[in-house]
Short mmCIF file of C-alpha atoms and ligand atoms in Angstrom, two decimals:
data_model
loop_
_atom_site.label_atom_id
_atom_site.label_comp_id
_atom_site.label_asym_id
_atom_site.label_seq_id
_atom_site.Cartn_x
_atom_site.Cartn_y
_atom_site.Cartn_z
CA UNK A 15 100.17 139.40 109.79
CA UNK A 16 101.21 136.03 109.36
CA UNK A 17 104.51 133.81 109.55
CA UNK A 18 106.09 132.70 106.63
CA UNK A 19 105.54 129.13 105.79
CA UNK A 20 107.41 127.11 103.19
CA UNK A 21 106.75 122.73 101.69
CA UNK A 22 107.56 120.71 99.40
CA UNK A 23 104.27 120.66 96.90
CA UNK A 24 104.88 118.48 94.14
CA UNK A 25 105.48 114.81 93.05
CA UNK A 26 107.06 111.84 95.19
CA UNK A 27 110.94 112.51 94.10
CA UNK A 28 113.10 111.71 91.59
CA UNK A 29 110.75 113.73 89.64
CA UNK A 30 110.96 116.14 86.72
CA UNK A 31 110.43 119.09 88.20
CA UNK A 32 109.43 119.87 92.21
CA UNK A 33 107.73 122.41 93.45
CA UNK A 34 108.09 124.16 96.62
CA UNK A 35 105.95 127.14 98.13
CA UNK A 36 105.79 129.71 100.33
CA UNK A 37 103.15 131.85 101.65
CA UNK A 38 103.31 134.48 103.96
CA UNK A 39 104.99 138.09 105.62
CA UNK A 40 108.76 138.74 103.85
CA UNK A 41 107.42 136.18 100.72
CA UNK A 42 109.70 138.15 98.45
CA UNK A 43 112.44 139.49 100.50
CA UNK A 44 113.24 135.27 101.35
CA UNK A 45 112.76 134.31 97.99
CA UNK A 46 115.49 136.82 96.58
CA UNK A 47 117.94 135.32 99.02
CA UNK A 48 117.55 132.52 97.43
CA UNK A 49 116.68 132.71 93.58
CA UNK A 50 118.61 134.62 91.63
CA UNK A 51 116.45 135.72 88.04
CA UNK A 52 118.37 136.38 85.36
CA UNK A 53 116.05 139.23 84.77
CA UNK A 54 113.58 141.52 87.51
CA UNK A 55 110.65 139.57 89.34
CA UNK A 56 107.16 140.82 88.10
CA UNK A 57 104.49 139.60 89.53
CA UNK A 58 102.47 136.11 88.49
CA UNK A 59 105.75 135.78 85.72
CA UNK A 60 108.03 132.84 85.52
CA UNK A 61 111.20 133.95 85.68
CA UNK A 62 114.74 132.21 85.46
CA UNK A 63 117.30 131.96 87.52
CA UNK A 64 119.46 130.65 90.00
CA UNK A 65 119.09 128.88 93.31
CA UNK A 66 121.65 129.46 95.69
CA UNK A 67 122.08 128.04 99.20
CA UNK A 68 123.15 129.90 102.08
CA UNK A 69 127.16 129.32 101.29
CA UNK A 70 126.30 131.39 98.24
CA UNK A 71 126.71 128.27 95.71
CA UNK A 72 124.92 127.70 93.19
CA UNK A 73 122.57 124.08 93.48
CA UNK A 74 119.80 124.58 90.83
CA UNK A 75 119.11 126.56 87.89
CA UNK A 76 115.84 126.80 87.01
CA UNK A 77 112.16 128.91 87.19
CA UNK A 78 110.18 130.52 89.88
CA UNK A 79 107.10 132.69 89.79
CA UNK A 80 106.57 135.49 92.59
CA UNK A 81 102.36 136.42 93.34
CA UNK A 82 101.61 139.20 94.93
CA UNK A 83 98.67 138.99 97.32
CA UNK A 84 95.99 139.39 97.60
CA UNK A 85 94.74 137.63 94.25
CA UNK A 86 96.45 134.70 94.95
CA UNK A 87 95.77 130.70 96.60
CA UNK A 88 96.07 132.01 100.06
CA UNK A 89 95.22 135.48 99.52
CA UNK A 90 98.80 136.53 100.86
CA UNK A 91 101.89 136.68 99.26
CA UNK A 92 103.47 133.68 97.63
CA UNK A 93 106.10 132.27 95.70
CA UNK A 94 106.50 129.11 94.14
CA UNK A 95 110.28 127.86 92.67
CA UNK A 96 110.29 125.19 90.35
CA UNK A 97 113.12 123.06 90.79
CA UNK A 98 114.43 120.17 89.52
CA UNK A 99 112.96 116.53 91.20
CA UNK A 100 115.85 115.52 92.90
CA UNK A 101 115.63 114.80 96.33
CA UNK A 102 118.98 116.30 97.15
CA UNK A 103 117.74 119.42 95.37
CA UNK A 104 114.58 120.08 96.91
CA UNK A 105 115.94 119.13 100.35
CA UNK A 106 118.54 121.97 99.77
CA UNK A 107 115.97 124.13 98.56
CA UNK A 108 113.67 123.85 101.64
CA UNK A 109 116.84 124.15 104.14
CA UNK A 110 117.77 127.67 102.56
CA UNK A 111 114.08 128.71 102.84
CA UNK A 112 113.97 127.66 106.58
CA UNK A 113 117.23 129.43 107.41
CA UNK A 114 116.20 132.24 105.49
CA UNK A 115 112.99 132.60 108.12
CA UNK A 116 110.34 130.42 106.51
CA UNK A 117 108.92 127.68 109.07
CA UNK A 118 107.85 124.07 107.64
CA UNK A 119 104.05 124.46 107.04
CA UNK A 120 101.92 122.24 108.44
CA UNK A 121 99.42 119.74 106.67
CA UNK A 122 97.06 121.71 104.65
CA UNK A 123 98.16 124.90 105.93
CA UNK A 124 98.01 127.11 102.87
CA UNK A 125 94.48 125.83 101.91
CA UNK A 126 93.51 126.74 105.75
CA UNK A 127 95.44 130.49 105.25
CA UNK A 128 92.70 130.55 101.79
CA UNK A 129 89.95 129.57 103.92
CA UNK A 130 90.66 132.12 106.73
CA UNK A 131 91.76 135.03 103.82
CA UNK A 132 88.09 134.32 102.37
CA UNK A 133 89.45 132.91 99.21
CA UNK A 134 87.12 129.76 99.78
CA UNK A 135 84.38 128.94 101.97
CA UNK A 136 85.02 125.41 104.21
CA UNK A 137 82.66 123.25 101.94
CA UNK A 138 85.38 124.45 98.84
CA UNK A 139 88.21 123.77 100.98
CA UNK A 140 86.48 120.65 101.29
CA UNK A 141 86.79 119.72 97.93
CA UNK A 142 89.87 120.77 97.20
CA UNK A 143 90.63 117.36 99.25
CA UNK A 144 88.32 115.61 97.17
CA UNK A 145 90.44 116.49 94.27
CA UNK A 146 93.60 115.83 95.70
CA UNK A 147 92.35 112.20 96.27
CA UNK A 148 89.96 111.74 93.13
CA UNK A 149 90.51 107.90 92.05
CA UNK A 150 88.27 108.42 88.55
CA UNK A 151 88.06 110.67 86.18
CA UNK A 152 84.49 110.93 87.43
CA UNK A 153 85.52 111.77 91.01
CA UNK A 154 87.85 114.43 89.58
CA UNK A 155 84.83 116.22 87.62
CA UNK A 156 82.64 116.12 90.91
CA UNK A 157 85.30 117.54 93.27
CA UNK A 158 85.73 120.48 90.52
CA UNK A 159 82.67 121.24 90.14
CA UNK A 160 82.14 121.33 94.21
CA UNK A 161 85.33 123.43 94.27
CA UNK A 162 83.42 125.77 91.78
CA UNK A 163 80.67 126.49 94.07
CA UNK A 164 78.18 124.58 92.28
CA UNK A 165 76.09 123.67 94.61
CA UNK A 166 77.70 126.16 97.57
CA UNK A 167 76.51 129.23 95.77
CA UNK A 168 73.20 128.39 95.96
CA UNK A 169 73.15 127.21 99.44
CA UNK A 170 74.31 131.14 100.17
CA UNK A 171 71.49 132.09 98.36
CA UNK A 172 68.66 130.09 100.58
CA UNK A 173 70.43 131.07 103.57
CA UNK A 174 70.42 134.78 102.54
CA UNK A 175 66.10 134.69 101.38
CA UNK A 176 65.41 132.60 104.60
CA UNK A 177 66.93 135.10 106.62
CA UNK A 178 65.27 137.84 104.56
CA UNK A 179 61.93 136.14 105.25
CA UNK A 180 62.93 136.63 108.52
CA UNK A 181 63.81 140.07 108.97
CA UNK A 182 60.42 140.86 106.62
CA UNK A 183 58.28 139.58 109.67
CA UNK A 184 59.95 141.00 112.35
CA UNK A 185 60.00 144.74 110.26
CA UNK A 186 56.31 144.17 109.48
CA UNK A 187 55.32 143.87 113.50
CA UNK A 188 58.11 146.44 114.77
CA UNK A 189 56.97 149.38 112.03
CA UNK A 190 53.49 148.99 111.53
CA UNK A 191 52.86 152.08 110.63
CA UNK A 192 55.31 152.15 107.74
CA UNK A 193 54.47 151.21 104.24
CA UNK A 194 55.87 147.91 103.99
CA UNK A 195 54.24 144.75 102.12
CA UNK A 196 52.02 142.75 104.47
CA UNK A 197 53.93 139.36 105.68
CA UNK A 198 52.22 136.83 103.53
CA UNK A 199 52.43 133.17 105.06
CA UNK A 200 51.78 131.29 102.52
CA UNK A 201 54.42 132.38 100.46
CA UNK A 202 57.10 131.44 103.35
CA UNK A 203 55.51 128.37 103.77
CA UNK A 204 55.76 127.23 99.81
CA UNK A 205 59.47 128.87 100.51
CA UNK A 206 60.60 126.64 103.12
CA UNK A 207 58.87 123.46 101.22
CA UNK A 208 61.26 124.17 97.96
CA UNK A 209 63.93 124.88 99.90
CA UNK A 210 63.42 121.58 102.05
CA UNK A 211 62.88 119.37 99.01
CA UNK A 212 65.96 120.77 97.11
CA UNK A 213 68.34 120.23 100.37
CA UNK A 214 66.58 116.88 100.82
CA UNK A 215 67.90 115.92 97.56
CA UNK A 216 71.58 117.14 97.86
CA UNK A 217 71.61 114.96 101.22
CA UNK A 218 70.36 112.00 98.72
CA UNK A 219 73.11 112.38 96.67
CA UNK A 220 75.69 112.19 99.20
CA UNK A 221 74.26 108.80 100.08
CA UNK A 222 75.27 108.02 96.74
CA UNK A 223 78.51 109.83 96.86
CA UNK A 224 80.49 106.63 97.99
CA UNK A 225 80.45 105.15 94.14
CA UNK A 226 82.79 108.44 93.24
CA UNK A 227 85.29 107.40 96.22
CA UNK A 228 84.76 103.71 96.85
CA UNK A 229 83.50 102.71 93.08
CA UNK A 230 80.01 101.44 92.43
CA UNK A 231 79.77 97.70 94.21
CA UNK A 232 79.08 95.06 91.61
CA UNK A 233 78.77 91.23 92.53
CA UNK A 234 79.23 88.44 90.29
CA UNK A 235 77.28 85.41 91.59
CA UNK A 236 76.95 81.90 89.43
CA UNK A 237 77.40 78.44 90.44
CA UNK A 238 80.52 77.01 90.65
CA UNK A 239 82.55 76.71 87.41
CA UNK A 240 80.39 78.94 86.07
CA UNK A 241 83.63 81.22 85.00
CA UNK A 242 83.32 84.04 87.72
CA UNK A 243 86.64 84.11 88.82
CA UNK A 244 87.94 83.85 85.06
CA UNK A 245 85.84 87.05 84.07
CA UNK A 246 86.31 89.14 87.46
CA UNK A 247 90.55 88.76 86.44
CA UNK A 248 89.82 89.81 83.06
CA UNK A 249 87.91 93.10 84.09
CA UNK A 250 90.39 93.39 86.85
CA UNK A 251 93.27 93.14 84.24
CA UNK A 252 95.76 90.66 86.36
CA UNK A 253 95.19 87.23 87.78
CA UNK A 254 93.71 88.60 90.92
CA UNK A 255 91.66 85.75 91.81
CA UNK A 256 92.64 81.92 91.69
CA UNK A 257 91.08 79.85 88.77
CA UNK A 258 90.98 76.25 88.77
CA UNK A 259 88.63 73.37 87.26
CA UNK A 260 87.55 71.95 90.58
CA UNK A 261 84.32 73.51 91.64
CA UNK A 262 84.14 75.18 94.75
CA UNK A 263 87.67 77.36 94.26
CA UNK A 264 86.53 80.71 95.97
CA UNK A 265 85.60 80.52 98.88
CA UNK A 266 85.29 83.94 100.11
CA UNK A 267 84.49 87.41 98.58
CA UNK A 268 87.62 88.77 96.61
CA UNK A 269 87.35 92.97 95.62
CA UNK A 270 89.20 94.97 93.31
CA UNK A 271 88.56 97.72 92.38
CA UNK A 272 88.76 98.91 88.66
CA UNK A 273 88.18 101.98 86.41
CA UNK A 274 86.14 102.12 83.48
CA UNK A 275 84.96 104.28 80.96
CA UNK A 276 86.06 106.81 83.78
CA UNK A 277 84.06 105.55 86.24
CA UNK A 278 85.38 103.65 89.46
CA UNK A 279 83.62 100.06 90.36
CA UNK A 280 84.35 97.93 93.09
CA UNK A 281 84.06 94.15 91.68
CA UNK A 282 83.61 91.57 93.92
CA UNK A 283 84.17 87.84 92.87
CA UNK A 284 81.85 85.28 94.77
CA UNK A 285 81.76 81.60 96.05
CA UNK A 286 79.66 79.95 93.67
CA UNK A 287 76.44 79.07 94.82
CA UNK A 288 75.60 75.73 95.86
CA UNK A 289 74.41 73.48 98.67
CA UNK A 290 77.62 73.57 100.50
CA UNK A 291 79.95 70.62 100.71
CA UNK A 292 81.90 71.94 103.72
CA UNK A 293 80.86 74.09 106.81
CA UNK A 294 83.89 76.77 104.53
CA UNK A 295 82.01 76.38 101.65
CA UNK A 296 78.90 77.17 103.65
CA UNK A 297 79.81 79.88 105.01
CA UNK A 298 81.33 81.18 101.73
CA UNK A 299 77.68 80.86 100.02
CA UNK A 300 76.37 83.08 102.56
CA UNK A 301 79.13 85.50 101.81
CA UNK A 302 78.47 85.01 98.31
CA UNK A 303 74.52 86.25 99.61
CA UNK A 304 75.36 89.37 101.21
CA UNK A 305 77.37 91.01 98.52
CA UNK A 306 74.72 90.78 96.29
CA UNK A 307 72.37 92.18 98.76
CA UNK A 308 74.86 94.97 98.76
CA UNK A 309 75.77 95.62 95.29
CA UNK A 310 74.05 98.24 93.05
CA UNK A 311 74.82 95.85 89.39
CA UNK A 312 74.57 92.23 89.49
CA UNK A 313 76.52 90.01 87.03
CA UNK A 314 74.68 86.87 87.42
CA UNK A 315 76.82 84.18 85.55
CA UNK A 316 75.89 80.93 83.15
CA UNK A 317 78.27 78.18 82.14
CA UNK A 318 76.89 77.08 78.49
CA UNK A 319 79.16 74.07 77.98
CA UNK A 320 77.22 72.21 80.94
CA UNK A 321 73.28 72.02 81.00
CA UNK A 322 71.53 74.62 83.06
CA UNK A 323 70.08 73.15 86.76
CA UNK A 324 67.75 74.36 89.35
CA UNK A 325 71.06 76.05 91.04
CA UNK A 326 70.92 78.30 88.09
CA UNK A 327 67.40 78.79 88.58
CA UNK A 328 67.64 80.20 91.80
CA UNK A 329 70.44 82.01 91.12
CA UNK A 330 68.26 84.00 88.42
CA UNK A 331 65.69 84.18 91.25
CA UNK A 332 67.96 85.79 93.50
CA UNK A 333 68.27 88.74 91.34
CA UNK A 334 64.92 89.82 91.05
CA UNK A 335 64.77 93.50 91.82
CA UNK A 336 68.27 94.05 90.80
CA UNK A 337 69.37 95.56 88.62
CA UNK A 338 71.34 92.41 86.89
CA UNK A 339 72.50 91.18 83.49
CA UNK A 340 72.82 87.73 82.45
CA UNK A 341 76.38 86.57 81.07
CA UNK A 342 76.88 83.32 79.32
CA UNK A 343 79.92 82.36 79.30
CA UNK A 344 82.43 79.78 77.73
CA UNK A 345 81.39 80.70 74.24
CA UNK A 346 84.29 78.72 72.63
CA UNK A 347 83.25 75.80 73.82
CA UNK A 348 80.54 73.56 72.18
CA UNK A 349 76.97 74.18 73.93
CA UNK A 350 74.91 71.97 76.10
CA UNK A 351 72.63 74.52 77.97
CA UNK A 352 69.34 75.51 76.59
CA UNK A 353 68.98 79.00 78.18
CA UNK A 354 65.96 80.31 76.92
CA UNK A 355 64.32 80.11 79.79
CA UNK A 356 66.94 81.80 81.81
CA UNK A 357 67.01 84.31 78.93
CA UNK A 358 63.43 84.64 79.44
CA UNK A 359 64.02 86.13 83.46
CA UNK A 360 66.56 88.79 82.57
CA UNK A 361 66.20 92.10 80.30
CA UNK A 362 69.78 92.06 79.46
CA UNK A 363 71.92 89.44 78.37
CA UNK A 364 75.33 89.49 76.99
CA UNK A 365 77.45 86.16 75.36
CA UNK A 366 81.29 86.18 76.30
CA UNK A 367 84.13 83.78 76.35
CA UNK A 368 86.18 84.70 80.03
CA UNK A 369 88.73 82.69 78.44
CA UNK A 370 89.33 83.88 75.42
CA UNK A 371 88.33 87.69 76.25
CA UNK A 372 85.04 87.83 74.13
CA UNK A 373 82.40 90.04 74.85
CA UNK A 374 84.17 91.79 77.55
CA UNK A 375 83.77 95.10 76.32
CA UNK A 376 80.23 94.80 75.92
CA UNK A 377 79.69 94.02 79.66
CA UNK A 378 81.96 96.84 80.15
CA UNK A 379 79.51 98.84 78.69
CA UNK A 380 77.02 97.71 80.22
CA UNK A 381 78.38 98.64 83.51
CA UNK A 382 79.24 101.76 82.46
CA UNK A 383 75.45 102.62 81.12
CA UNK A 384 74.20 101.46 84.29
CA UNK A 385 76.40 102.93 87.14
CA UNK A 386 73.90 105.99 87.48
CA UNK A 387 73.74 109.20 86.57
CA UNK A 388 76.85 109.94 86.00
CA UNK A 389 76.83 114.53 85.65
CA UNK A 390 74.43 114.61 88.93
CA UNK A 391 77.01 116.80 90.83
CA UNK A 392 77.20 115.03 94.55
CA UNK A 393 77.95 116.40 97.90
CA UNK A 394 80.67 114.34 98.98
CA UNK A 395 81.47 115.68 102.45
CA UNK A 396 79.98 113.93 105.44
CA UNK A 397 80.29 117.11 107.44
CA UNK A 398 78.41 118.63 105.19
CA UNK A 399 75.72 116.18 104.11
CA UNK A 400 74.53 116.21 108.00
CA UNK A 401 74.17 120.18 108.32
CA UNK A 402 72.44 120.10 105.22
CA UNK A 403 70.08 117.24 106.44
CA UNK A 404 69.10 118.88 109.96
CA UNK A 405 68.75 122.34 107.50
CA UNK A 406 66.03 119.94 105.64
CA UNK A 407 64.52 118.77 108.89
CA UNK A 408 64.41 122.54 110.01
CA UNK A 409 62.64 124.00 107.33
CA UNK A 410 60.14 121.54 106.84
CA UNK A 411 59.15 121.67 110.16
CA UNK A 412 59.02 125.61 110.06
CA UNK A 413 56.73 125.01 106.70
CA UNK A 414 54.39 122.21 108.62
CA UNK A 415 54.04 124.78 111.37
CA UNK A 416 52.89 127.16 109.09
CA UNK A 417 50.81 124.84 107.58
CA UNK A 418 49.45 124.11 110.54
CA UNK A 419 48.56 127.61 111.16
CA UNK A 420 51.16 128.46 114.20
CA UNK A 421 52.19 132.23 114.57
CA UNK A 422 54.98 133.45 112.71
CA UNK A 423 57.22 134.14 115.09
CA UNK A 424 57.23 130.58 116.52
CA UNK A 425 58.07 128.57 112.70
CA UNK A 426 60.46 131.28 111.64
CA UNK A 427 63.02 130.07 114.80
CA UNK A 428 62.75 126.52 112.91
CA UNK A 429 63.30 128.58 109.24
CA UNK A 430 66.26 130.58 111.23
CA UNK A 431 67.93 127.60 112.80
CA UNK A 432 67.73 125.85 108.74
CA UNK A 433 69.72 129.29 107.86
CA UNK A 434 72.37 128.76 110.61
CA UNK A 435 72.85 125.47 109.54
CA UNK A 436 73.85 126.38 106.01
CA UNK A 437 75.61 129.14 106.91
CA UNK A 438 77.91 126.47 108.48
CA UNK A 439 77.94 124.29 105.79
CA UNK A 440 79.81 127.04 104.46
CA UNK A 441 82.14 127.61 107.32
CA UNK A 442 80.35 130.42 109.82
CA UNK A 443 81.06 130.44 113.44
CA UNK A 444 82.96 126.41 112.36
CA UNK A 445 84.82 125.12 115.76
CA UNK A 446 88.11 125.10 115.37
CA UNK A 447 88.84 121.08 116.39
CA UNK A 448 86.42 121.03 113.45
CA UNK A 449 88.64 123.42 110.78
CA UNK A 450 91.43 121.81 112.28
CA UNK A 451 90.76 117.83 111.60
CA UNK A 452 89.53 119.29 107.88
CA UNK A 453 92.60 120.60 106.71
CA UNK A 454 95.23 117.67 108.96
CA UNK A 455 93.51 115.88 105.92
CA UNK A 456 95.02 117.50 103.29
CA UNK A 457 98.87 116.83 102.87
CA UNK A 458 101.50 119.00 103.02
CA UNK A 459 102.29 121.96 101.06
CA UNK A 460 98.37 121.77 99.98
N1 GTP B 525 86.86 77.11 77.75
C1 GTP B 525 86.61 78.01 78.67
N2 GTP B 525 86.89 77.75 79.96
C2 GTP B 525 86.60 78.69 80.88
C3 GTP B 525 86.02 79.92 80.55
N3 GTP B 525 85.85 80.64 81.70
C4 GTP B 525 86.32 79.87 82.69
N4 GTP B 525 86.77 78.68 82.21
C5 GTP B 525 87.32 77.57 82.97
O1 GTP B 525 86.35 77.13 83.89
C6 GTP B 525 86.96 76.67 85.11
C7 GTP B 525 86.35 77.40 86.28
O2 GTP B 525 86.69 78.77 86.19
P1 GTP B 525 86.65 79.75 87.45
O3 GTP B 525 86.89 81.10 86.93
O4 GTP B 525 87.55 79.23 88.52
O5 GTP B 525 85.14 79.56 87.89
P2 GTP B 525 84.38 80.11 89.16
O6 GTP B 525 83.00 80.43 88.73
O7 GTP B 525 85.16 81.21 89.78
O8 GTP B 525 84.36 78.83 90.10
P3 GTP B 525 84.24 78.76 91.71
O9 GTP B 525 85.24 79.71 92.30
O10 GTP B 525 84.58 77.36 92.00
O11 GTP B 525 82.85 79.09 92.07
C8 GTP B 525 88.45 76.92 84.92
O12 GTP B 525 89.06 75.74 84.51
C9 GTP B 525 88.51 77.95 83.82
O13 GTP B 525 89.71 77.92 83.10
C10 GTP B 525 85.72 80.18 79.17
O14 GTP B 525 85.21 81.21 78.77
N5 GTP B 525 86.03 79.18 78.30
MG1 MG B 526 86.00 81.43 91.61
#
């Protein structure tokens, strides 16, 4: 049994079409109150009708689709009415459904009806979220394939052979005079090893999961002049930053964050690198320091219309062990740097004019080659990145200890405590302040 709950689903309004929902006990009885078809509901058909309100006139004509539960998003029965954007409209549409019976639902209610049907497991209803908020085209593939079980399925799998481990040892000592296969340990110590390593690696990936929501950090760094803030607006698309001829113009770190080729990257334009002139400027260099420090690319930019000096030395310097590409700029202008020895220090180099807008798409490309793997699948959940890193900790410890030639009974409550973990990754015995702050996340009528 549960309470019939009705939201708005669809776009900010005036929109082309809205969508409201409901899910819940009397799903079809409320909806024929209000939608009239022009010929019978069947279910998971569009049908077309009319929408009346409660005064019996007619406010909207247009489509609605009944599902019957239980194959359906929340695993009950639901109805969805597709009516037309206005705001007027879909405010009249939710009032009939509330008089009708329906209650407002609350932020991410239906996904949390799904989760507690056993349509999806936590770590899906998880991504669902993920997808809801994907910035890049990149983020939106990851956050599908999370929601597709990619990487749950198997972590039901692991849980299920640890626990089988389990239960093998404990039936080998309780029926020993049955015919069962002899517990071997080596077996469940190689076992808990893979099964370590391969959880070990999903946690690494979340580490890098932040690139899908935050974009991958790139730094350009130069000396004054050199043209940063001239090529961070033309990646950025707008005159983000201020560009002027005297040297020393940024003085702080400026971010935006673009998409390319797909891919999200969080630019951040520098103050260019010099002995300071003022305690601002100063303090702007060391500002200047830190983002590259943090950044996974480096765009480490040359002026070629003034001769190269030891600051450009050092700047090359700083991005040893990097992973950096070289961009001179001001290619329209005549040139009075010899840069082969700058060339020399970096692997790859790319000519553009910031000015005129040449070259950019090959740095564009660079960036995009050298963002990272781009179809590893990441764990993006920090919930779920920790359970599956104290699941890692527990089974290598349960494989040291057999390793190290303790009794069975002792590393299998290590291997058993790595199988409860998972199993919450998943969404067993989850508090409920836990569910809960998971699905307030979501918006509503998700
Ligand atoms: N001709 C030409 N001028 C450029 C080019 N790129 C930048 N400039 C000019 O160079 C000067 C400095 O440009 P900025 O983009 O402010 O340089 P910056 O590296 O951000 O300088 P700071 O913020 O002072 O460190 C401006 O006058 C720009 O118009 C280019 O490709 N060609
Ligand atoms: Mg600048």
């Amino acid at each position: 049994m549960s309470d019939l709950i009705a939201a708005y689903s669809g776009g900010t309004p005036p929109c082309a079409i809205g969508i409201v929902r409901m899910t819940g006990d009397g799903c079809l009885e409320t909806l024929k109150k209000a939608f009239f078809p022009y010929s019978p509901l069947e279910d998971k058909k569009m049908a077309y009708g009319r929408l009346k309100a409660i005064d019996g006139r007619t406010f909207d004509i247009c489509m609605a689709c009944f599902m019957k539960a239980p194959s359906t998003y929340t695993g009950e029965d639901m109805a969805e009415i597709y009516c037309h954007g206005s705001e007027a409209v879909i405010a009249l549409c939710l009032k009939t459904l509330y008089s009708l019976g329906a209650r407002p639902a609350e932020a991410g209610e239906f996904t949390k009806r799904a989760f507690l049907n056993g349509k999806m497991n936590l770590a899906q209803a998880e991504a669902t979220a993920d997808l809801i908020y994907s910035r890049s085209e990149q983020g939106a593939k990851n956050a599908a394939a999370l929601l597709s079980g990619h990487y749950f399925k198997p972590i039901g799998r692991m849980r299920q052979e640890i626990m089988d481990t389990v239960s093998h040892f404990y039936a080998v000592c309780d029926y020993t005079d049955e015919d069962i296969d002899p517990f071997e340990y080596q077996k469940a110590e190689s076992s808990f090893k893979e099964k370590a390593g391969y959880l070990q690696s999903l946690y690494q990936g979340y580490l890098r999961s932040s690139a899908l929501s935050e974009g991958v950090k790139v730094a350009l760094i130069g000396r004054p002049n050199a043209g940063k803030s001239s090529l961070f607006n033309r990646l950025a698309g707008f005159e983000r930053a201020i560009v002027t001829n005297e040297e020393g113009t940024t003085r702080d770190v400026v971010g935006h964050t673009v998409s390319i080729g797909g891919k999200l990257f969080s630019l951040m334009d520098t103050a260019g690198i010099r002995q300071g002139q003022s305690e601002a400027e100063r303090l702007g260099v060391q500002r200047s320091k830190k983002a590259l420090d943090e950044a996974m690319l480096v765009i480490a930019l040359f002026d070629l219309s003034r001769p190269v000096t030891h600051e450009d030395m050092e700047i090359a310097q700083m991005c040893r062990g990097k992973k950096a590409v070289a961009v001179f700029n001001k290619t329209d202008l005549p040139k009075k740097a010899d840069v082969s020895e700058l060339e020399r220090l970096f692997e790859d180099k790319i000519y553009v004019s910031a000015a005129a807008g040449e070259g950019i798409g090959r740095l564009c490309q660079w960036l995009e080659e050298n963002s990272g793997a781009g179809s590893d699948i990441l764990i993006t959940g920090r919930r779920q990145a920790e359970l599956i890193k104290m699941a890692a900790d527990s089974l290598s410890k349960a494989a040291e200890s057999a390793a190290g030639g303790m009794t069975a009974d002792a590393f299998l409550l290590d291997a058993e405590q790595g199988a409860r973990l998972l199993g919450r990754v998943l969404g067993d015995d989850v508090d409920i302040d836990i569910a809960h702050g998971i699905f307030s996340r979501f918006c509503v009528g998700k």
